mmCIF file of N, CA, C and O in Angstrom:
data_model
loop_
_atom_site.group_PDB
_atom_site.id
_atom_site.type_symbol
_atom_site.label_atom_id
_atom_site.label_comp_id
_atom_site.label_asym_id
_atom_site.label_seq_id
_atom_site.Cartn_x
_atom_site.Cartn_y
_atom_site.Cartn_z
ATOM 1 N N MET A 1 -10.109 -4.559 4.449
ATOM 2 C CA MET A 1 -10.406 -3.730 3.316
ATOM 3 C C MET A 1 -9.561 -4.179 2.143
ATOM 4 O O MET A 1 -8.388 -4.478 2.312
ATOM 5 N N GLU A 2 -10.165 -4.211 1.002
ATOM 6 C CA GLU A 2 -9.454 -4.624 -0.203
ATOM 7 C C GLU A 2 -9.841 -3.703 -1.344
ATOM 8 O O GLU A 2 -11.016 -3.379 -1.518
ATOM 9 N N PHE A 3 -8.833 -3.272 -2.110
ATOM 10 C CA PHE A 3 -9.050 -2.334 -3.202
ATOM 11 C C PHE A 3 -8.438 -2.894 -4.482
ATOM 12 O O PHE A 3 -7.295 -3.343 -4.476
ATOM 13 N N SER A 4 -9.202 -2.880 -5.567
ATOM 14 C CA SER A 4 -8.696 -3.258 -6.892
ATOM 15 C C SER A 4 -8.136 -2.006 -7.543
ATOM 16 O O SER A 4 -8.832 -0.988 -7.656
ATOM 17 N N LEU A 5 -6.875 -2.085 -7.976
ATOM 18 C CA LEU A 5 -6.182 -0.910 -8.477
ATOM 19 C C LEU A 5 -5.376 -1.231 -9.724
ATOM 20 O O LEU A 5 -4.990 -2.377 -9.949
ATOM 21 N N SER A 6 -5.097 -0.194 -10.498
ATOM 22 C CA SER A 6 -4.199 -0.286 -11.641
ATOM 23 C C SER A 6 -2.995 0.598 -11.371
ATOM 24 O O SER A 6 -3.130 1.691 -10.808
ATOM 25 N N VAL A 7 -1.835 0.128 -11.778
ATOM 26 C CA VAL A 7 -0.627 0.935 -11.673
ATOM 27 C C VAL A 7 -0.678 1.989 -12.769
ATOM 28 O O VAL A 7 -0.830 1.652 -13.946
ATOM 29 N N ILE A 8 -0.568 3.264 -12.383
ATOM 30 C CA ILE A 8 -0.595 4.327 -13.394
ATOM 31 C C ILE A 8 0.778 4.970 -13.597
ATOM 32 O O ILE A 8 1.009 5.600 -14.618
ATOM 33 N N GLU A 9 1.681 4.765 -12.635
ATOM 34 C CA GLU A 9 3.034 5.300 -12.792
ATOM 35 C C GLU A 9 3.966 4.625 -11.787
ATOM 36 O O GLU A 9 3.569 4.339 -10.670
ATOM 37 N N VAL A 10 5.201 4.385 -12.213
ATOM 38 C CA VAL A 10 6.247 3.866 -11.328
ATOM 39 C C VAL A 10 7.504 4.684 -11.605
ATOM 40 O O VAL A 10 7.977 4.727 -12.743
ATOM 41 N N THR A 11 8.040 5.335 -10.576
ATOM 42 C CA THR A 11 9.261 6.117 -10.764
ATOM 43 C C THR A 11 10.484 5.213 -10.682
ATOM 44 O O THR A 11 10.413 4.088 -10.182
ATOM 45 N N ASN A 12 11.595 5.718 -11.147
ATOM 46 C CA ASN A 12 12.861 4.991 -11.063
ATOM 47 C C ASN A 12 13.651 5.395 -9.829
ATOM 48 O O ASN A 12 14.801 5.007 -9.676
ATOM 49 N N ASP A 13 13.050 6.202 -8.953
ATOM 50 C CA ASP A 13 13.710 6.637 -7.724
ATOM 51 C C ASP A 13 13.923 5.444 -6.805
ATOM 52 O O ASP A 13 13.382 4.364 -7.014
ATOM 53 N N PHE A 14 14.724 5.675 -5.758
ATOM 54 C CA PHE A 14 14.840 4.657 -4.708
ATOM 55 C C PHE A 14 14.418 5.293 -3.399
ATOM 56 O O PHE A 14 15.037 6.263 -2.977
ATOM 57 N N PRO A 15 13.379 4.816 -2.750
ATOM 58 C CA PRO A 15 12.522 3.721 -3.220
ATOM 59 C C PRO A 15 11.634 4.187 -4.369
ATOM 60 O O PRO A 15 11.404 5.379 -4.537
ATOM 61 N N ASN A 16 11.130 3.224 -5.128
ATOM 62 C CA ASN A 16 10.204 3.554 -6.208
ATOM 63 C C ASN A 16 8.922 4.127 -5.630
ATOM 64 O O ASN A 16 8.473 3.704 -4.566
ATOM 65 N N VAL A 17 8.337 5.080 -6.329
ATOM 66 C CA VAL A 17 7.034 5.609 -5.965
ATOM 67 C C VAL A 17 6.044 5.044 -6.969
ATOM 68 O O VAL A 17 6.190 5.246 -8.178
ATOM 69 N N VAL A 18 5.059 4.302 -6.464
ATOM 70 C CA VAL A 18 4.072 3.644 -7.312
ATOM 71 C C VAL A 18 2.728 4.346 -7.113
ATOM 72 O O VAL A 18 2.212 4.389 -5.999
ATOM 73 N N LYS A 19 2.204 4.912 -8.193
ATOM 74 C CA LYS A 19 0.892 5.573 -8.141
ATOM 75 C C LYS A 19 -0.153 4.604 -8.656
ATOM 76 O O LYS A 19 0.040 3.954 -9.693
ATOM 77 N N LEU A 20 -1.253 4.516 -7.909
ATOM 78 C CA LEU A 20 -2.303 3.546 -8.187
ATOM 79 C C LEU A 20 -3.648 4.238 -8.310
ATOM 80 O O LEU A 20 -3.904 5.245 -7.635
ATOM 81 N N SER A 21 -4.525 3.673 -9.131
ATOM 82 C CA SER A 21 -5.859 4.232 -9.309
ATOM 83 C C SER A 21 -6.850 3.095 -9.498
ATOM 84 O O SER A 21 -6.520 2.059 -10.074
ATOM 85 N N GLY A 22 -8.060 3.299 -9.000
ATOM 86 C CA GLY A 22 -9.109 2.284 -9.123
ATOM 87 C C GLY A 22 -10.172 2.555 -8.095
ATOM 88 O O GLY A 22 -10.779 3.618 -8.087
ATOM 89 N N ASP A 23 -10.375 1.585 -7.190
ATOM 90 C CA ASP A 23 -11.366 1.770 -6.124
ATOM 91 C C ASP A 23 -11.038 2.994 -5.284
ATOM 92 O O ASP A 23 -11.942 3.630 -4.732
ATOM 93 N N VAL A 24 -9.748 3.304 -5.158
ATOM 94 C CA VAL A 24 -9.252 4.503 -4.485
ATOM 95 C C VAL A 24 -8.026 4.985 -5.260
ATOM 96 O O VAL A 24 -7.493 4.258 -6.094
ATOM 97 N N GLU A 25 -7.600 6.193 -4.983
ATOM 98 C CA GLU A 25 -6.325 6.689 -5.482
ATOM 99 C C GLU A 25 -5.309 6.453 -4.372
ATOM 100 O O GLU A 25 -5.591 6.726 -3.201
ATOM 101 N N ALA A 26 -4.125 5.932 -4.717
ATOM 102 C CA ALA A 26 -3.128 5.638 -3.692
ATOM 103 C C ALA A 26 -1.729 5.804 -4.264
ATOM 104 O O ALA A 26 -1.519 5.696 -5.474
ATOM 105 N N THR A 27 -0.793 6.077 -3.361
ATOM 106 C CA THR A 27 0.623 6.147 -3.701
ATOM 107 C C THR A 27 1.380 5.382 -2.626
ATOM 108 O O THR A 27 1.123 5.560 -1.439
ATOM 109 N N ILE A 28 2.311 4.525 -3.058
ATOM 110 C CA ILE A 28 3.104 3.754 -2.100
ATOM 111 C C ILE A 28 4.569 3.790 -2.507
ATOM 112 O O ILE A 28 4.885 3.751 -3.694
ATOM 113 N N GLU A 29 5.422 3.899 -1.517
ATOM 114 C CA GLU A 29 6.863 3.831 -1.742
ATOM 115 C C GLU A 29 7.320 2.403 -1.468
ATOM 116 O O GLU A 29 7.022 1.849 -0.405
ATOM 117 N N LEU A 30 8.026 1.818 -2.446
ATOM 118 C CA LEU A 30 8.527 0.444 -2.300
ATOM 119 C C LEU A 30 9.870 0.307 -3.005
ATOM 120 O O LEU A 30 10.012 0.766 -4.142
ATOM 121 N N PRO A 31 10.834 -0.359 -2.403
ATOM 122 C CA PRO A 31 12.092 -0.648 -3.096
ATOM 123 C C PRO A 31 11.915 -1.910 -3.950
ATOM 124 O O PRO A 31 12.321 -3.013 -3.562
ATOM 125 N N LEU A 32 11.291 -1.762 -5.111
ATOM 126 C CA LEU A 32 10.866 -2.906 -5.912
ATOM 127 C C LEU A 32 12.013 -3.853 -6.255
ATOM 128 O O LEU A 32 11.872 -5.071 -6.135
ATOM 129 N N GLU A 33 13.139 -3.319 -6.684
ATOM 130 C CA GLU A 33 14.257 -4.181 -7.078
ATOM 131 C C GLU A 33 14.758 -5.001 -5.892
ATOM 132 O O GLU A 33 14.985 -6.193 -6.004
ATOM 133 N N LYS A 34 14.888 -4.371 -4.726
ATOM 134 C CA LYS A 34 15.354 -5.093 -3.531
ATOM 135 C C LYS A 34 14.371 -6.179 -3.119
ATOM 136 O O LYS A 34 14.760 -7.199 -2.570
ATOM 137 N N LEU A 35 13.075 -5.939 -3.367
ATOM 138 C CA LEU A 35 12.047 -6.924 -3.036
ATOM 139 C C LEU A 35 11.929 -8.009 -4.102
ATOM 140 O O LEU A 35 11.267 -9.028 -3.885
ATOM 141 N N GLY A 36 12.515 -7.777 -5.267
ATOM 142 C CA GLY A 36 12.391 -8.734 -6.367
ATOM 143 C C GLY A 36 11.010 -8.709 -6.992
ATOM 144 O O GLY A 36 10.542 -9.712 -7.529
ATOM 145 N N VAL A 37 10.357 -7.545 -6.924
ATOM 146 C CA VAL A 37 8.992 -7.394 -7.436
ATOM 147 C C VAL A 37 9.018 -6.432 -8.617
ATOM 148 O O VAL A 37 9.686 -5.404 -8.577
ATOM 149 N N THR A 38 8.299 -6.777 -9.666
ATOM 150 C CA THR A 38 8.185 -5.903 -10.826
ATOM 151 C C THR A 38 6.756 -5.383 -10.913
ATOM 152 O O THR A 38 5.808 -6.174 -10.900
ATOM 153 N N LEU A 39 6.624 -4.077 -10.972
ATOM 154 C CA LEU A 39 5.329 -3.446 -11.221
ATOM 155 C C LEU A 39 5.540 -2.444 -12.346
ATOM 156 O O LEU A 39 6.528 -1.701 -12.346
ATOM 157 N N LYS A 40 4.616 -2.429 -13.309
ATOM 158 C CA LYS A 40 4.726 -1.475 -14.406
ATOM 159 C C LYS A 40 3.349 -0.894 -14.715
ATOM 160 O O LYS A 40 2.317 -1.445 -14.307
ATOM 161 N N LYS A 41 3.372 0.216 -15.419
ATOM 162 C CA LYS A 41 2.135 0.892 -15.792
ATOM 163 C C LYS A 41 1.189 -0.086 -16.463
ATOM 164 O O LYS A 41 1.587 -0.867 -17.323
ATOM 165 N N GLY A 42 -0.066 -0.079 -16.007
ATOM 166 C CA GLY A 42 -1.085 -0.964 -16.570
ATOM 167 C C GLY A 42 -1.319 -2.242 -15.774
ATOM 168 O O GLY A 42 -2.342 -2.897 -15.951
ATOM 169 N N ASP A 43 -0.369 -2.616 -14.906
ATOM 170 C CA ASP A 43 -0.557 -3.813 -14.076
ATOM 171 C C ASP A 43 -1.767 -3.649 -13.163
ATOM 172 O O ASP A 43 -2.030 -2.553 -12.666
ATOM 173 N N LYS A 44 -2.475 -4.727 -12.949
ATOM 174 C CA LYS A 44 -3.616 -4.750 -12.031
ATOM 175 C C LYS A 44 -3.163 -5.407 -10.729
ATOM 176 O O LYS A 44 -2.528 -6.464 -10.759
ATOM 177 N N ILE A 45 -3.481 -4.775 -9.614
ATOM 178 C CA ILE A 45 -3.143 -5.341 -8.308
ATOM 179 C C ILE A 45 -4.350 -5.220 -7.381
ATOM 180 O O ILE A 45 -5.318 -4.514 -7.694
ATOM 181 N N ARG A 46 -4.256 -5.896 -6.266
ATOM 182 C CA ARG A 46 -5.217 -5.693 -5.177
ATOM 183 C C ARG A 46 -4.416 -5.301 -3.952
ATOM 184 O O ARG A 46 -3.426 -5.954 -3.601
ATOM 185 N N LEU A 47 -4.831 -4.229 -3.315
ATOM 186 C CA LEU A 47 -4.212 -3.736 -2.093
ATOM 187 C C LEU A 47 -5.109 -4.151 -0.937
ATOM 188 O O LEU A 47 -6.293 -3.835 -0.921
ATOM 189 N N VAL A 48 -4.541 -4.889 0.007
ATOM 190 C CA VAL A 48 -5.303 -5.424 1.135
ATOM 191 C C VAL A 48 -4.795 -4.790 2.421
ATOM 192 O O VAL A 48 -3.594 -4.811 2.695
ATOM 193 N N LEU A 49 -5.705 -4.216 3.201
ATOM 194 C CA LEU A 49 -5.383 -3.649 4.508
ATOM 195 C C LEU A 49 -6.170 -4.408 5.557
ATOM 196 O O LEU A 49 -7.375 -4.635 5.400
ATOM 197 N N SER A 50 -5.488 -4.789 6.643
ATOM 198 C CA SER A 50 -6.155 -5.547 7.689
ATOM 199 C C SER A 50 -5.519 -5.235 9.036
ATOM 200 O O SER A 50 -4.312 -4.999 9.117
ATOM 201 N N LYS A 51 -6.324 -5.280 10.083
ATOM 202 C CA LYS A 51 -5.801 -5.110 11.438
ATOM 203 C C LYS A 51 -5.248 -6.416 11.988
ATOM 204 O O LYS A 51 -4.560 -6.427 12.994
ATOM 205 N N GLU A 52 -5.560 -7.522 11.314
ATOM 206 C CA GLU A 52 -5.106 -8.844 11.733
ATOM 207 C C GLU A 52 -4.108 -9.394 10.719
ATOM 208 O O GLU A 52 -4.289 -9.248 9.508
ATOM 209 N N LYS A 53 -3.077 -10.064 11.200
ATOM 210 C CA LYS A 53 -2.088 -10.671 10.321
ATOM 211 C C LYS A 53 -2.701 -11.861 9.603
ATOM 212 O O LYS A 53 -3.375 -12.687 10.205
ATOM 213 N N ASN A 54 -2.455 -11.951 8.304
ATOM 214 C CA ASN A 54 -2.948 -13.066 7.512
ATOM 215 C C ASN A 54 -2.010 -14.250 7.694
ATOM 216 O O ASN A 54 -0.794 -14.098 7.625
ATOM 217 N N GLY A 55 -2.533 -15.426 7.910
ATOM 218 C CA GLY A 55 -1.717 -16.616 8.132
ATOM 219 C C GLY A 55 -1.099 -17.178 6.857
ATOM 220 O O GLY A 55 -0.100 -17.873 6.904
ATOM 221 N N ASP A 56 -1.685 -16.877 5.690
ATOM 222 C CA ASP A 56 -1.195 -17.423 4.422
ATOM 223 C C ASP A 56 -0.494 -16.317 3.636
ATOM 224 O O ASP A 56 -1.085 -15.671 2.789
ATOM 225 N N LEU A 57 0.779 -16.120 3.926
ATOM 226 C CA LEU A 57 1.521 -15.042 3.271
ATOM 227 C C LEU A 57 1.978 -15.414 1.863
ATOM 228 O O LEU A 57 2.378 -14.547 1.096
ATOM 229 N N SER A 58 1.890 -16.682 1.490
ATOM 230 C CA SER A 58 2.392 -17.138 0.196
ATOM 231 C C SER A 58 1.636 -16.529 -0.987
ATOM 232 O O SER A 58 2.179 -16.463 -2.089
ATOM 233 N N LYS A 59 0.422 -16.081 -0.771
ATOM 234 C CA LYS A 59 -0.358 -15.539 -1.882
ATOM 235 C C LYS A 59 -0.004 -14.089 -2.212
ATOM 236 O O LYS A 59 -0.384 -13.573 -3.247
ATOM 237 N N TYR A 60 0.747 -13.419 -1.349
ATOM 238 C CA TYR A 60 1.066 -12.006 -1.543
ATOM 239 C C TYR A 60 2.367 -11.807 -2.301
ATOM 240 O O TYR A 60 3.330 -12.529 -2.090
ATOM 241 N N ARG A 61 2.397 -10.801 -3.159
ATOM 242 C CA ARG A 61 3.646 -10.386 -3.804
ATOM 243 C C ARG A 61 4.506 -9.620 -2.803
ATOM 244 O O ARG A 61 5.726 -9.742 -2.807
ATOM 245 N N VAL A 62 3.857 -8.826 -1.982
ATOM 246 C CA VAL A 62 4.513 -8.061 -0.924
ATOM 247 C C VAL A 62 3.572 -8.067 0.278
ATOM 248 O O VAL A 62 2.357 -7.904 0.118
ATOM 249 N N TYR A 63 4.126 -8.261 1.481
ATOM 250 C CA TYR A 63 3.322 -8.215 2.707
ATOM 251 C C TYR A 63 4.149 -7.515 3.777
ATOM 252 O O TYR A 63 5.328 -7.845 3.976
ATOM 253 N N MET A 64 3.571 -6.531 4.423
ATOM 254 C CA MET A 64 4.285 -5.730 5.413
ATOM 255 C C MET A 64 3.292 -5.172 6.420
ATOM 256 O O MET A 64 2.094 -5.373 6.281
ATOM 257 N N TRP A 65 3.796 -4.473 7.424
ATOM 258 C CA TRP A 65 2.896 -3.825 8.367
ATOM 259 C C TRP A 65 3.369 -2.399 8.600
ATOM 260 O O TRP A 65 4.530 -2.068 8.386
ATOM 261 N N GLY A 66 2.427 -1.571 9.010
ATOM 262 C CA GLY A 66 2.741 -0.177 9.269
ATOM 263 C C GLY A 66 1.842 0.389 10.343
ATOM 264 O O GLY A 66 0.980 -0.297 10.887
ATOM 265 N N ILE A 67 2.072 1.656 10.624
ATOM 266 C CA ILE A 67 1.295 2.381 11.636
ATOM 267 C C ILE A 67 0.578 3.543 10.967
ATOM 268 O O ILE A 67 1.191 4.332 10.238
ATOM 269 N N VAL A 68 -0.711 3.657 11.234
ATOM 270 C CA VAL A 68 -1.495 4.794 10.735
ATOM 271 C C VAL A 68 -1.023 6.036 11.480
ATOM 272 O O VAL A 68 -0.979 6.042 12.706
ATOM 273 N N TYR A 69 -0.626 7.070 10.751
ATOM 274 C CA TYR A 69 -0.162 8.265 11.444
ATOM 275 C C TYR A 69 -0.897 9.534 11.058
ATOM 276 O O TYR A 69 -0.665 10.594 11.643
ATOM 277 N N HIS A 70 -1.827 9.445 10.110
ATOM 278 C CA HIS A 70 -2.593 10.645 9.757
ATOM 279 C C HIS A 70 -3.897 10.214 9.084
ATOM 280 O O HIS A 70 -3.876 9.401 8.149
ATOM 281 N N VAL A 71 -5.000 10.742 9.554
ATOM 282 C CA VAL A 71 -6.300 10.470 8.940
ATOM 283 C C VAL A 71 -7.080 11.781 8.888
ATOM 284 O O VAL A 71 -7.286 12.427 9.917
ATOM 285 N N THR A 72 -7.466 12.179 7.675
ATOM 286 C CA THR A 72 -8.345 13.333 7.490
ATOM 287 C C THR A 72 -9.461 12.917 6.540
ATOM 288 O O THR A 72 -9.493 11.773 6.076
ATOM 289 N N GLU A 73 -10.327 13.844 6.216
ATOM 290 C CA GLU A 73 -11.480 13.523 5.377
ATOM 291 C C GLU A 73 -11.072 12.915 4.030
ATOM 292 O O GLU A 73 -11.704 11.993 3.553
ATOM 293 N N GLY A 74 -9.984 13.399 3.433
ATOM 294 C CA GLY A 74 -9.624 12.901 2.113
ATOM 295 C C GLY A 74 -8.308 12.158 2.046
ATOM 296 O O GLY A 74 -7.787 11.948 0.949
ATOM 297 N N LEU A 75 -7.766 11.720 3.193
ATOM 298 C CA LEU A 75 -6.447 11.093 3.168
ATOM 299 C C LEU A 75 -6.208 10.216 4.388
ATOM 300 O O LEU A 75 -6.527 10.596 5.510
ATOM 301 N N THR A 76 -5.644 9.039 4.145
ATOM 302 C CA THR A 76 -5.148 8.162 5.214
ATOM 303 C C THR A 76 -3.688 7.878 4.904
ATOM 304 O O THR A 76 -3.364 7.444 3.792
ATOM 305 N N ARG A 77 -2.807 8.128 5.897
ATOM 306 C CA ARG A 77 -1.371 7.893 5.706
ATOM 307 C C ARG A 77 -0.900 6.814 6.662
ATOM 308 O O ARG A 77 -1.193 6.850 7.847
ATOM 309 N N ILE A 78 -0.132 5.882 6.098
ATOM 310 C CA ILE A 78 0.409 4.769 6.868
ATOM 311 C C ILE A 78 1.919 4.750 6.653
ATOM 312 O O ILE A 78 2.392 4.781 5.510
ATOM 313 N N SER A 79 2.672 4.709 7.747
ATOM 314 C CA SER A 79 4.122 4.599 7.686
ATOM 315 C C SER A 79 4.499 3.127 7.780
ATOM 316 O O SER A 79 4.101 2.437 8.711
ATOM 317 N N ILE A 80 5.270 2.672 6.795
ATOM 318 C CA ILE A 80 5.676 1.272 6.723
ATOM 319 C C ILE A 80 7.199 1.233 6.823
ATOM 320 O O ILE A 80 7.891 1.293 5.813
ATOM 321 N N GLY A 81 7.706 1.210 8.024
ATOM 322 C CA GLY A 81 9.147 1.147 8.217
ATOM 323 C C GLY A 81 9.904 2.270 7.540
ATOM 324 O O GLY A 81 10.952 2.054 6.968
ATOM 325 N N GLY A 82 9.350 3.464 7.548
ATOM 326 C CA GLY A 82 9.984 4.605 6.905
ATOM 327 C C GLY A 82 9.464 4.861 5.503
ATOM 328 O O GLY A 82 9.663 5.938 4.954
ATOM 329 N N LEU A 83 8.810 3.883 4.896
ATOM 330 C CA LEU A 83 8.156 4.079 3.608
ATOM 331 C C LEU A 83 6.740 4.572 3.874
ATOM 332 O O LEU A 83 6.221 4.436 4.978
ATOM 333 N N GLN A 84 6.107 5.137 2.865
ATOM 334 C CA GLN A 84 4.789 5.724 3.092
ATOM 335 C C GLN A 84 3.763 5.185 2.111
ATOM 336 O O GLN A 84 4.053 5.001 0.931
ATOM 337 N N LEU A 85 2.563 4.958 2.630
ATOM 338 C CA LEU A 85 1.396 4.605 1.833
ATOM 339 C C LEU A 85 0.361 5.695 2.058
ATOM 340 O O LEU A 85 -0.047 5.934 3.198
ATOM 341 N N ASP A 86 -0.015 6.381 0.996
ATOM 342 C CA ASP A 86 -1.067 7.395 1.048
ATOM 343 C C ASP A 86 -2.275 6.867 0.300
ATOM 344 O O ASP A 86 -2.159 6.459 -0.859
ATOM 345 N N ILE A 87 -3.428 6.869 0.953
ATOM 346 C CA ILE A 87 -4.691 6.500 0.319
ATOM 347 C C ILE A 87 -5.574 7.724 0.381
ATOM 348 O O ILE A 87 -5.841 8.260 1.460
ATOM 349 N N LYS A 88 -6.019 8.184 -0.787
ATOM 350 C CA LYS A 88 -6.772 9.432 -0.861
ATOM 351 C C LYS A 88 -8.240 9.198 -0.520
ATOM 352 O O LYS A 88 -9.135 9.390 -1.344
ATOM 353 N N LYS A 89 -8.427 8.762 0.726
ATOM 354 C CA LYS A 89 -9.770 8.507 1.249
ATOM 355 C C LYS A 89 -9.643 8.350 2.754
ATOM 356 O O LYS A 89 -8.652 7.812 3.246
ATOM 357 N N LYS A 90 -10.633 8.815 3.474
ATOM 358 C CA LYS A 90 -10.649 8.590 4.915
ATOM 359 C C LYS A 90 -11.109 7.154 5.153
ATOM 360 O O LYS A 90 -12.220 6.775 4.800
ATOM 361 N N LEU A 91 -10.227 6.360 5.726
ATOM 362 C CA LEU A 91 -10.560 4.973 6.026
ATOM 363 C C LEU A 91 -10.924 4.836 7.503
ATOM 364 O O LEU A 91 -10.517 5.668 8.317
ATOM 365 N N PRO A 92 -11.668 3.797 7.857
ATOM 366 C CA PRO A 92 -12.067 3.606 9.261
ATOM 367 C C PRO A 92 -10.920 3.083 10.116
ATOM 368 O O PRO A 92 -10.971 1.987 10.663
ATOM 369 N N LEU A 93 -9.862 3.865 10.177
ATOM 370 C CA LEU A 93 -8.668 3.534 10.950
ATOM 371 C C LEU A 93 -8.346 4.722 11.840
ATOM 372 O O LEU A 93 -8.663 5.861 11.508
ATOM 373 N N ALA A 94 -7.691 4.465 12.955
ATOM 374 C CA ALA A 94 -7.333 5.525 13.895
ATOM 375 C C ALA A 94 -5.818 5.705 13.917
ATOM 376 O O ALA A 94 -5.058 4.741 13.712
ATOM 377 N N VAL A 95 -5.394 6.923 14.176
ATOM 378 C CA VAL A 95 -3.977 7.200 14.322
ATOM 379 C C VAL A 95 -3.398 6.302 15.402
ATOM 380 O O VAL A 95 -3.986 6.124 16.463
ATOM 381 N N GLY A 96 -2.259 5.678 15.101
ATOM 382 C CA GLY A 96 -1.609 4.782 16.044
ATOM 383 C C GLY A 96 -1.928 3.315 15.845
ATOM 384 O O GLY A 96 -1.265 2.447 16.430
ATOM 385 N N GLU A 97 -2.929 2.996 15.038
ATOM 386 C CA GLU A 97 -3.283 1.588 14.807
ATOM 387 C C GLU A 97 -2.247 0.891 13.926
ATOM 388 O O GLU A 97 -1.732 1.474 12.970
ATOM 389 N N LYS A 98 -1.959 -0.361 14.249
ATOM 390 C CA LYS A 98 -1.096 -1.196 13.426
ATOM 391 C C LYS A 98 -1.957 -1.800 12.324
ATOM 392 O O LYS A 98 -3.049 -2.299 12.582
ATOM 393 N N VAL A 99 -1.446 -1.737 11.093
ATOM 394 C CA VAL A 99 -2.189 -2.228 9.943
ATOM 395 C C VAL A 99 -1.268 -3.096 9.093
ATOM 396 O O VAL A 99 -0.121 -2.742 8.839
ATOM 397 N N TYR A 100 -1.760 -4.245 8.692
ATOM 398 C CA TYR A 100 -1.038 -5.121 7.770
ATOM 399 C C TYR A 100 -1.424 -4.749 6.348
ATOM 400 O O TYR A 100 -2.602 -4.526 6.046
ATOM 401 N N VAL A 101 -0.427 -4.668 5.480
ATOM 402 C CA VAL A 101 -0.625 -4.220 4.102
ATOM 403 C C VAL A 101 -0.116 -5.318 3.169
ATOM 404 O O VAL A 101 1.038 -5.720 3.260
ATOM 405 N N GLY A 102 -0.979 -5.777 2.294
ATOM 406 C CA GLY A 102 -0.582 -6.799 1.332
ATOM 407 C C GLY A 102 -0.875 -6.358 -0.081
ATOM 408 O O GLY A 102 -1.834 -5.638 -0.325
ATOM 409 N N ILE A 103 -0.022 -6.799 -0.996
ATOM 410 C CA ILE A 103 -0.261 -6.552 -2.418
ATOM 411 C C ILE A 103 -0.368 -7.903 -3.096
ATOM 412 O O ILE A 103 0.539 -8.744 -3.003
ATOM 413 N N LEU A 104 -1.505 -8.109 -3.751
ATOM 414 C CA LEU A 104 -1.770 -9.348 -4.502
ATOM 415 C C LEU A 104 -1.664 -9.065 -5.993
ATOM 416 O O LEU A 104 -1.974 -8.002 -6.449
#
């Protein structure tokens, strides 16, 4: 699954909370400074979710994996090593599934 999104807000908290809008509404927690990644309001990104690990990680700004821990009609939640990704849509994923998350 791949979603084209725009950054609509980035907090200065640690970790940063990045709100995204586009193909879906999403919020992700990321320690941007520690990752050496800059995201600001208006930036365009693509969020990629996959059950299989991508062999070419060089194209991603950030690449990580997490576990799906909540799925309802209007929300899918993925825990990424204690950080959280919320997608305001029911995705075809099951609780407990491992998911690779990439940001292009």
